PDB file of N, CA and C in Angstrom:
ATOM      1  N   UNK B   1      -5.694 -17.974  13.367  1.00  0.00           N
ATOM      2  CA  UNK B   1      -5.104 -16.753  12.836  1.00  0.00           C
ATOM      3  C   UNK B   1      -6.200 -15.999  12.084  1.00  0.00           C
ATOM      4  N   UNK B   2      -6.316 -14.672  12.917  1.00  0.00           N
ATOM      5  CA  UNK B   2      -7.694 -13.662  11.935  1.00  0.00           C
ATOM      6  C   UNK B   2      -6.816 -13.568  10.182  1.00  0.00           C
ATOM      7  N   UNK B   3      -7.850 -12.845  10.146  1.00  0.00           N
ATOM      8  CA  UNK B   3      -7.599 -12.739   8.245  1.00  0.00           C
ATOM      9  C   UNK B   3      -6.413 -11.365   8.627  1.00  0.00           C
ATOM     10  N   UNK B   4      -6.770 -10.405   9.527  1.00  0.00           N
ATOM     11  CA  UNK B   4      -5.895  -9.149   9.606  1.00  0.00           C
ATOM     12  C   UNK B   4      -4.630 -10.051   9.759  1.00  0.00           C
ATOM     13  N   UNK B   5      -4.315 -10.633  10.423  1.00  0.00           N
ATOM     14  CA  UNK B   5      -3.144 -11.275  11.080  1.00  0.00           C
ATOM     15  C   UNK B   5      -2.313 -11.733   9.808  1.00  0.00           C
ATOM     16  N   UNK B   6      -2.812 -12.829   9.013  1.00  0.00           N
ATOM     17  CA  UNK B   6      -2.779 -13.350   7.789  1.00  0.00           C
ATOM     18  C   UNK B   6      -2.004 -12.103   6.850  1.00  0.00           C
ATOM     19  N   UNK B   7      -2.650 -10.833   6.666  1.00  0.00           N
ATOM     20  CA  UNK B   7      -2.227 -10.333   6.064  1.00  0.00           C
ATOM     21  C   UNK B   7      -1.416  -9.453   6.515  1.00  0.00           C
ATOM     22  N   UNK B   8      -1.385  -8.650   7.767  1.00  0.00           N
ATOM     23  CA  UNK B   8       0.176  -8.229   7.836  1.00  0.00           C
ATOM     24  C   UNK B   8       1.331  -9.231   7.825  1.00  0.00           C
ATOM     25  N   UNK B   9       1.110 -10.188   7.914  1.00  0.00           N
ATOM     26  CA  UNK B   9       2.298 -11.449   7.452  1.00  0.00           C
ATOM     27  C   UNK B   9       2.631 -11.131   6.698  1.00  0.00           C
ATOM     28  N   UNK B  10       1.795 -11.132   5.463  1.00  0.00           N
ATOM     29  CA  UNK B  10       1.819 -11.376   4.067  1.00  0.00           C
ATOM     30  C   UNK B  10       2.598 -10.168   3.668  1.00  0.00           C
ATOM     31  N   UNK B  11       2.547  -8.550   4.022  1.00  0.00           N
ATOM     32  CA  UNK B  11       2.680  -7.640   4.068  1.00  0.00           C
ATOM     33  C   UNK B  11       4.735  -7.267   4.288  1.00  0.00           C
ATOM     34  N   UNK B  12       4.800  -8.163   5.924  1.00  0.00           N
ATOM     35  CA  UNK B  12       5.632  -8.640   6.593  1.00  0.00           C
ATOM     36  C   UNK B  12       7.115  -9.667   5.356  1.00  0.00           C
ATOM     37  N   UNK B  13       6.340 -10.544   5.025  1.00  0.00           N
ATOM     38  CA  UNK B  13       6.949 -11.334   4.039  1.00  0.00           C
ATOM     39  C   UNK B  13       7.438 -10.219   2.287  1.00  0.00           C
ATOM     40  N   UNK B  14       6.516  -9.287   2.298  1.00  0.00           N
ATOM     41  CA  UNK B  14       7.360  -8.528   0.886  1.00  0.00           C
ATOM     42  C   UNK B  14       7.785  -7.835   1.500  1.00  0.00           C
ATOM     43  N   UNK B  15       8.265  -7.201   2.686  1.00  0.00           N
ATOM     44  CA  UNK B  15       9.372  -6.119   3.280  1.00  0.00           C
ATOM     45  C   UNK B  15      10.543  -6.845   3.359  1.00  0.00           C
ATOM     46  N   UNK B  16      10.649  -8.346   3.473  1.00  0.00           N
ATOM     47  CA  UNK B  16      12.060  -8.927   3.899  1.00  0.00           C
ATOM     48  C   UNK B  16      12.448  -9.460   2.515  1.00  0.00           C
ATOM     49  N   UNK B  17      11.771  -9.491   1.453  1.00  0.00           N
ATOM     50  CA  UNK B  17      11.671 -10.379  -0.159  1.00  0.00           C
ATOM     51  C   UNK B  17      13.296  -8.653  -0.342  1.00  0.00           C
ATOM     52  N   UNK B  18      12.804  -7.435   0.133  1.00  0.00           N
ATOM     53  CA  UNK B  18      13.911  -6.128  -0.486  1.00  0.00           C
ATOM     54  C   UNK B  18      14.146  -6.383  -2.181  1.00  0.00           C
ATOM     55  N   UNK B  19      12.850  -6.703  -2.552  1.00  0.00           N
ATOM     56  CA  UNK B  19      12.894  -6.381  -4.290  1.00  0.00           C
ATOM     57  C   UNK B  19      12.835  -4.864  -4.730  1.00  0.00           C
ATOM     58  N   UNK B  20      13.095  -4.643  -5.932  1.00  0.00           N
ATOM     59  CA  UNK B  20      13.479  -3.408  -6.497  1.00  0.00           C
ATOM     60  C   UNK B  20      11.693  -2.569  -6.570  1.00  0.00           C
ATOM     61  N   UNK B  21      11.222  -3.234  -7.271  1.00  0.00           N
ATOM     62  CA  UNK B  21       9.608  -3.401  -7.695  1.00  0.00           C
ATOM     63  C   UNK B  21       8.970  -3.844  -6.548  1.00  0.00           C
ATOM     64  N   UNK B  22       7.970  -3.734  -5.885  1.00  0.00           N
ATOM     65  CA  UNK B  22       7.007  -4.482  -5.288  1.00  0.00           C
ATOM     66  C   UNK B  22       5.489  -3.960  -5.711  1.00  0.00           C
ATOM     67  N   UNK B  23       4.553  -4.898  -5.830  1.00  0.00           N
ATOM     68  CA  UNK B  23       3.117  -4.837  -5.990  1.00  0.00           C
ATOM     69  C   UNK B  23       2.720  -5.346  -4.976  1.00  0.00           C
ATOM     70  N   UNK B  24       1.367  -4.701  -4.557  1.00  0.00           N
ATOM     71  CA  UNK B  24       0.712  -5.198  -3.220  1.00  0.00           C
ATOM     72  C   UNK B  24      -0.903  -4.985  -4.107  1.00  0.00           C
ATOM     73  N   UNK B  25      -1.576  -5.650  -3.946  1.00  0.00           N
ATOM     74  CA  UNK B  25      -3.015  -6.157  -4.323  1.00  0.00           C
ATOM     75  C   UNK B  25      -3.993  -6.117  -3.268  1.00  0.00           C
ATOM     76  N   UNK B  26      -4.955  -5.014  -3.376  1.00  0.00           N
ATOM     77  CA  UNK B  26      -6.013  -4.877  -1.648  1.00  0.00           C
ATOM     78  C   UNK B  26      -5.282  -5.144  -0.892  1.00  0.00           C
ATOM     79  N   UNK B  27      -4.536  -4.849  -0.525  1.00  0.00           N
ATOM     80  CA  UNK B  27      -3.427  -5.109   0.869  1.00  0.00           C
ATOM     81  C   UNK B  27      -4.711  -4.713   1.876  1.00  0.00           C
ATOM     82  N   UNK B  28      -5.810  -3.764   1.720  1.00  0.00           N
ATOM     83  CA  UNK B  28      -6.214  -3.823   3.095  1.00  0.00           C
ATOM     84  C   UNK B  28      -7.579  -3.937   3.263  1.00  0.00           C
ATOM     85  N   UNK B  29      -8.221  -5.357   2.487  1.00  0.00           N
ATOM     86  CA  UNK B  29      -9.559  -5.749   2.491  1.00  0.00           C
ATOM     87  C   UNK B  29      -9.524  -6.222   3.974  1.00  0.00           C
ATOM     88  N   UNK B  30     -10.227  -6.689   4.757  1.00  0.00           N
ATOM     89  CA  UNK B  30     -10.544  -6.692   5.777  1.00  0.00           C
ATOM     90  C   UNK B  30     -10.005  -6.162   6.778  1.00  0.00           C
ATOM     91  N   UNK B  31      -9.337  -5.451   6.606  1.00  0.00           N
ATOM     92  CA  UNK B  31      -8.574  -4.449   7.794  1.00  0.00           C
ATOM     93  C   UNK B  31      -9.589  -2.993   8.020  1.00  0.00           C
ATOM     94  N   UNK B  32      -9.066  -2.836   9.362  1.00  0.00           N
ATOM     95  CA  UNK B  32     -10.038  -1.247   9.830  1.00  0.00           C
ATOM     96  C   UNK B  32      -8.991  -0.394   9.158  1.00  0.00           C
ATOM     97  N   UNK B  33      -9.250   0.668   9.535  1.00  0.00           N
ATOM     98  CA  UNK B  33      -9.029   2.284   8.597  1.00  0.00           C
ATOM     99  C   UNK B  33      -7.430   2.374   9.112  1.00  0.00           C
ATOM    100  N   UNK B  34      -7.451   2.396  10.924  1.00  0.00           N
ATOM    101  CA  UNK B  34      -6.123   1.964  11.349  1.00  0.00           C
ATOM    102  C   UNK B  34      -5.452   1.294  10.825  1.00  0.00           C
ATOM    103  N   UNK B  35      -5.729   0.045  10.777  1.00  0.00           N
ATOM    104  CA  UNK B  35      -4.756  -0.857  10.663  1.00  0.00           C
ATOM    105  C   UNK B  35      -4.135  -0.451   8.642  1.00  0.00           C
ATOM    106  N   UNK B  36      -4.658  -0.110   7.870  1.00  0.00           N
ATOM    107  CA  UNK B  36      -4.541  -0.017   6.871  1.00  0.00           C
ATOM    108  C   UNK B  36      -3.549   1.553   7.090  1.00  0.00           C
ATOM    109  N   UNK B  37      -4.032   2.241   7.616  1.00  0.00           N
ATOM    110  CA  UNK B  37      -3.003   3.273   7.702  1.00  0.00           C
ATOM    111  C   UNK B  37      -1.366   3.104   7.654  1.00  0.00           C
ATOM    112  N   UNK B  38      -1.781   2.444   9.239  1.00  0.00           N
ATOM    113  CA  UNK B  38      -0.033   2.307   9.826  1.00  0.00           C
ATOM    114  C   UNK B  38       0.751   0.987   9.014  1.00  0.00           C
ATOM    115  N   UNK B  39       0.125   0.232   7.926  1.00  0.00           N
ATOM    116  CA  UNK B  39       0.689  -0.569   6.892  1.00  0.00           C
ATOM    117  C   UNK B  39       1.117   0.337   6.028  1.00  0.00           C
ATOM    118  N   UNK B  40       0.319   1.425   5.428  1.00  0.00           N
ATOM    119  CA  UNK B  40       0.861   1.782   4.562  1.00  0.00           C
ATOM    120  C   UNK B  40       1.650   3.179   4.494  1.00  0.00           C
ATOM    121  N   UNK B  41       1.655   3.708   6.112  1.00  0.00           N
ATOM    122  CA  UNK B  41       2.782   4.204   6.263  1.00  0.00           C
ATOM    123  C   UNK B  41       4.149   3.641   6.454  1.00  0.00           C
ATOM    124  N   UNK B  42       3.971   2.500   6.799  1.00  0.00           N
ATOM    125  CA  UNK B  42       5.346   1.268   7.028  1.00  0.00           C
ATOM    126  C   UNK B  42       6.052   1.361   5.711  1.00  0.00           C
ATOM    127  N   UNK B  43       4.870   0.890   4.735  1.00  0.00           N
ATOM    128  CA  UNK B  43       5.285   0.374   3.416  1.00  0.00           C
ATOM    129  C   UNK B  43       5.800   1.947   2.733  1.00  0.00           C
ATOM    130  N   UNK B  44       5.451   3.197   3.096  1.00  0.00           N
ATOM    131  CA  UNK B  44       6.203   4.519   2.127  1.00  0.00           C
ATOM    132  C   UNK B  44       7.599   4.697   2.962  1.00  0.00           C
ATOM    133  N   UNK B  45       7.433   4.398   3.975  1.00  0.00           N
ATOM    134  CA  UNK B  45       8.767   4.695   4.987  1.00  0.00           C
ATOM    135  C   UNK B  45       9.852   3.544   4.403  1.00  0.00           C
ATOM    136  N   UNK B  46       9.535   2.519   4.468  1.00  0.00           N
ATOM    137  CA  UNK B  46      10.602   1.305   3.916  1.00  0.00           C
ATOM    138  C   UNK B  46      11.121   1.495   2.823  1.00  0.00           C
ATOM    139  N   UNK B  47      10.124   1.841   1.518  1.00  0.00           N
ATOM    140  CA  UNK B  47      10.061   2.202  -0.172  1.00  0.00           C
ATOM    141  C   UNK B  47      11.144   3.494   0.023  1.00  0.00           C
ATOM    142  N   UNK B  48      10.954   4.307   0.873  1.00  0.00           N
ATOM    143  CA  UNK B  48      11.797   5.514   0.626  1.00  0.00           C
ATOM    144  C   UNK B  48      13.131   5.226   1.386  1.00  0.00           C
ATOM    145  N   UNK B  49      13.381   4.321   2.117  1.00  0.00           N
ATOM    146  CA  UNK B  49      14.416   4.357   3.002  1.00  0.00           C
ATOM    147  C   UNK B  49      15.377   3.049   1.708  1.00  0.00           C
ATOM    148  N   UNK B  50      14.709   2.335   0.777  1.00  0.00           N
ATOM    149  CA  UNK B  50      15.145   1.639   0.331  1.00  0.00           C
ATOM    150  C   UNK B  50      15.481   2.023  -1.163  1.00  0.00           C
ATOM    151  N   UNK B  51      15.081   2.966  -1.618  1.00  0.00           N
ATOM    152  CA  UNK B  51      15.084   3.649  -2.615  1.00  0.00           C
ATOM    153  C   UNK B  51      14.398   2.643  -4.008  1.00  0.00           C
ATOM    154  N   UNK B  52      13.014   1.882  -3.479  1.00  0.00           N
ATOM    155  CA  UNK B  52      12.630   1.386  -4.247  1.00  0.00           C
ATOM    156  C   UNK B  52      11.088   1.642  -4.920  1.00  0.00           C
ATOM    157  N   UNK B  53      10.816   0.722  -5.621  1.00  0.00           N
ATOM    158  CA  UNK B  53       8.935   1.367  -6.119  1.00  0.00           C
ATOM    159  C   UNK B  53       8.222   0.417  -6.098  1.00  0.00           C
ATOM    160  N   UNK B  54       6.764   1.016  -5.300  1.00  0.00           N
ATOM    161  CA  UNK B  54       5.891   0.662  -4.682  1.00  0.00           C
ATOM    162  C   UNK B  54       5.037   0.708  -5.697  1.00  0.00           C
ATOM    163  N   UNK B  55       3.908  -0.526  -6.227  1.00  0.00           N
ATOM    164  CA  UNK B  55       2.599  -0.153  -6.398  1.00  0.00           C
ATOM    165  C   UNK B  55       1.604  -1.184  -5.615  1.00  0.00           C
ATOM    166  N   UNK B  56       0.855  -0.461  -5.250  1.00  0.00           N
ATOM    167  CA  UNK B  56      -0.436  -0.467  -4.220  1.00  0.00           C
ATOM    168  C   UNK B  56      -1.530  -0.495  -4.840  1.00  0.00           C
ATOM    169  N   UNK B  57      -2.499  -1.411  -4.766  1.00  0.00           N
ATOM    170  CA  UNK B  57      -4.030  -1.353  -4.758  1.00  0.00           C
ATOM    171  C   UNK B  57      -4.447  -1.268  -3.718  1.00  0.00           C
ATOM    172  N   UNK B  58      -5.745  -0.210  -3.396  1.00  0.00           N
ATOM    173  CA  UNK B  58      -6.357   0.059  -2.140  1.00  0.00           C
ATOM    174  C   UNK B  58      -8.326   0.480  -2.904  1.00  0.00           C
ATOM    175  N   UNK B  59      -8.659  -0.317  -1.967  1.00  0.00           N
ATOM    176  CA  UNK B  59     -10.510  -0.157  -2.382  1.00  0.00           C
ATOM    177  C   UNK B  59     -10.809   0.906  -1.055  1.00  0.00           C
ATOM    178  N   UNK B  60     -11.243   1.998  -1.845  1.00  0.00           N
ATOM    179  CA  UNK B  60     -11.787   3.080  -0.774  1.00  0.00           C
ATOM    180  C   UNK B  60     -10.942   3.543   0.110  1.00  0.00           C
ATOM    181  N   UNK B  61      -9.873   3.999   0.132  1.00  0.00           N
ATOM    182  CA  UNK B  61      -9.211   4.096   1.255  1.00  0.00           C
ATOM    183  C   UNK B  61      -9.852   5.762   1.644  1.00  0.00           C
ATOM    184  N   UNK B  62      -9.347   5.436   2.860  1.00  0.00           N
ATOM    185  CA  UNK B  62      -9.553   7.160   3.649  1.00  0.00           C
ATOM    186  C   UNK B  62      -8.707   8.260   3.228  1.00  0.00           C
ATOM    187  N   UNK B  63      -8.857   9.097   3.634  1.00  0.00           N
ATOM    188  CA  UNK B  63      -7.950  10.587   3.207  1.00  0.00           C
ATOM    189  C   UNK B  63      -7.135  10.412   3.567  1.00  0.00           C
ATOM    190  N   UNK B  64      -6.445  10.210   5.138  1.00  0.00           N
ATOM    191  CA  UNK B  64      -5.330   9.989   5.082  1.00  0.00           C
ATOM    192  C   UNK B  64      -4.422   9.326   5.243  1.00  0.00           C
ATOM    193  N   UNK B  65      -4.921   8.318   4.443  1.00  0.00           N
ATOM    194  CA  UNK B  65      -4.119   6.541   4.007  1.00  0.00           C
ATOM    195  C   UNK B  65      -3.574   7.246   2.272  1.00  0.00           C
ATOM    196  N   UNK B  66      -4.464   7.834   1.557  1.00  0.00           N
ATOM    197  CA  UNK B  66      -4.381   8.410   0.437  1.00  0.00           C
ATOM    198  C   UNK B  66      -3.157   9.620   0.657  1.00  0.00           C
ATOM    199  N   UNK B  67      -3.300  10.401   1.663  1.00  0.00           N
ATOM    200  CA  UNK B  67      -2.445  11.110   1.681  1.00  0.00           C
ATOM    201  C   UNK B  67      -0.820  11.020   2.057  1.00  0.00           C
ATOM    202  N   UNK B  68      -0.631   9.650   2.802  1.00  0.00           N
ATOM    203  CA  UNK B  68       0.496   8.681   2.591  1.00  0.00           C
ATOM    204  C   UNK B  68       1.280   8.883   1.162  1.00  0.00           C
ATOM    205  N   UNK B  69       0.759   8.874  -0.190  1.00  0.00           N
ATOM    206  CA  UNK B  69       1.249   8.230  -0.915  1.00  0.00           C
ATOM    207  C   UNK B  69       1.906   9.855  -2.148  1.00  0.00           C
ATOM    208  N   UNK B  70       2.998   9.442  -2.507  1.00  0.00           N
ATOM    209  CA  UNK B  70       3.627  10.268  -3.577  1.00  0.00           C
ATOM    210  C   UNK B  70       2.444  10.933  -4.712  1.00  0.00           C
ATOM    211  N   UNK B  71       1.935   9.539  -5.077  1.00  0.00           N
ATOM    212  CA  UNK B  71       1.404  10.047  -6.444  1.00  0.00           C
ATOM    213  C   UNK B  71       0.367   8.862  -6.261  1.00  0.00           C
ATOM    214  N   UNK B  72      -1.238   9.273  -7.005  1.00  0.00           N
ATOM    215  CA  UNK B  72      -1.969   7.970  -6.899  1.00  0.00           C
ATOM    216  C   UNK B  72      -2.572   8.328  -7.927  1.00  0.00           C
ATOM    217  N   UNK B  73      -2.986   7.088  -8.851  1.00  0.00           N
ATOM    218  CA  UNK B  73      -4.153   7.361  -9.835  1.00  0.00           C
ATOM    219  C   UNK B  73      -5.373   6.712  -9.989  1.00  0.00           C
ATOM    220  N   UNK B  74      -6.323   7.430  -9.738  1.00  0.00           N
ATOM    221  CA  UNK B  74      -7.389   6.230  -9.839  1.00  0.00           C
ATOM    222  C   UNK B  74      -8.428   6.105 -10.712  1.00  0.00           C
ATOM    223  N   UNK B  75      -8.653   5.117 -10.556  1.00  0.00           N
ATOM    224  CA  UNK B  75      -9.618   4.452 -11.693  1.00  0.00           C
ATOM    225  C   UNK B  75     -10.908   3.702 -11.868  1.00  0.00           C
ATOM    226  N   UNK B  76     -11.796   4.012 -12.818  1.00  0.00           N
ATOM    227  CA  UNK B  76     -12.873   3.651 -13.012  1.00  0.00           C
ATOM    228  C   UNK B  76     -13.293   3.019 -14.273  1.00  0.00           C
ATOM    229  N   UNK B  77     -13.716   1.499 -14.125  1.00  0.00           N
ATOM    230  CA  UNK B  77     -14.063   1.233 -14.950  1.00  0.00           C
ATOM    231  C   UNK B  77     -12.994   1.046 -16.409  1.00  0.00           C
ATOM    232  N   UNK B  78     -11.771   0.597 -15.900  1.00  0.00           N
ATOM    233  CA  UNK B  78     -10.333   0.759 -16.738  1.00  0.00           C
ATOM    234  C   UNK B  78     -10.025   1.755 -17.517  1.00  0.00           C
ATOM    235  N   UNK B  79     -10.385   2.707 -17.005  1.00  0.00           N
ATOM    236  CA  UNK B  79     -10.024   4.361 -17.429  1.00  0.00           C
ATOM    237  C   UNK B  79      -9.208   5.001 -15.959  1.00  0.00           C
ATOM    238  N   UNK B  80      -8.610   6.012 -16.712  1.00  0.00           N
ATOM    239  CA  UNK B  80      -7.789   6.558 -15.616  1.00  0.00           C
ATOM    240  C   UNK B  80      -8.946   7.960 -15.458  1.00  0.00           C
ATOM    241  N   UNK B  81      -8.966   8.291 -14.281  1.00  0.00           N
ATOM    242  CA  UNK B  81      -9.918   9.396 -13.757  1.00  0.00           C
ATOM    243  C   UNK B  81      -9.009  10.337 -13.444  1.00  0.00           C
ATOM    244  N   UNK B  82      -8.207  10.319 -12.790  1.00  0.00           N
ATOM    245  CA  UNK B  82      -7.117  10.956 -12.238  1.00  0.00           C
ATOM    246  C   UNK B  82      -5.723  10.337 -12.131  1.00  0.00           C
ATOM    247  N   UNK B  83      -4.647  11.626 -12.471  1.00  0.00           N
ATOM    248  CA  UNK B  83      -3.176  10.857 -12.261  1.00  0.00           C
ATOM    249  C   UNK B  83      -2.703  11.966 -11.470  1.00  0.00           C
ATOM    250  N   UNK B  84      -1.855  11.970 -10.090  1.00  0.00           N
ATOM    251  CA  UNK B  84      -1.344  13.150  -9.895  1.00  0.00           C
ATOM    252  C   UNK B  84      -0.696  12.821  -8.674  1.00  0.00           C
TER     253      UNK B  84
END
């Protein structure tokens, strides 16, 4: 089992958990740009269809993996740079 595989499981396994809250942590370290996309369009489509809240960590993501998301804030160095 690749590491991608591993982690849409993992991904797979908090969509069926239907908690109120969910946190996801680098959800998409070794994944390509794709594959990180269509996860985390899964994961805003589910969050909104479930009327629940999402928080996401993502290292570097692309524009429009970023543009997926309601609201993002990011950070440097445990300062907030941006909230919006």
């Amino acid at each position: 089992v690749s590491g991608g595989e591993k982690k849409r499981v993992s991904v797979a396994e908090m969509l069926a958990a239907k908690a109120w809250v969910e946190c996801s942590d680098e959800i998409s370290t070794g994944l390509d740009a794709a594959t990180t996309y269509d996860i985390c369009k899964i994961l805003g489509e589910t969050t909104r269809t479930r009327h629940t809240l999402r928080i996401v960590s993502l290292l570097q993501p692309p524009p429009e993996t970023v543009a997926l998301f309601d609201e993002v804030i990011l950070l440097g160095e445990g300062r907030v740079l941006y909230a919006g």
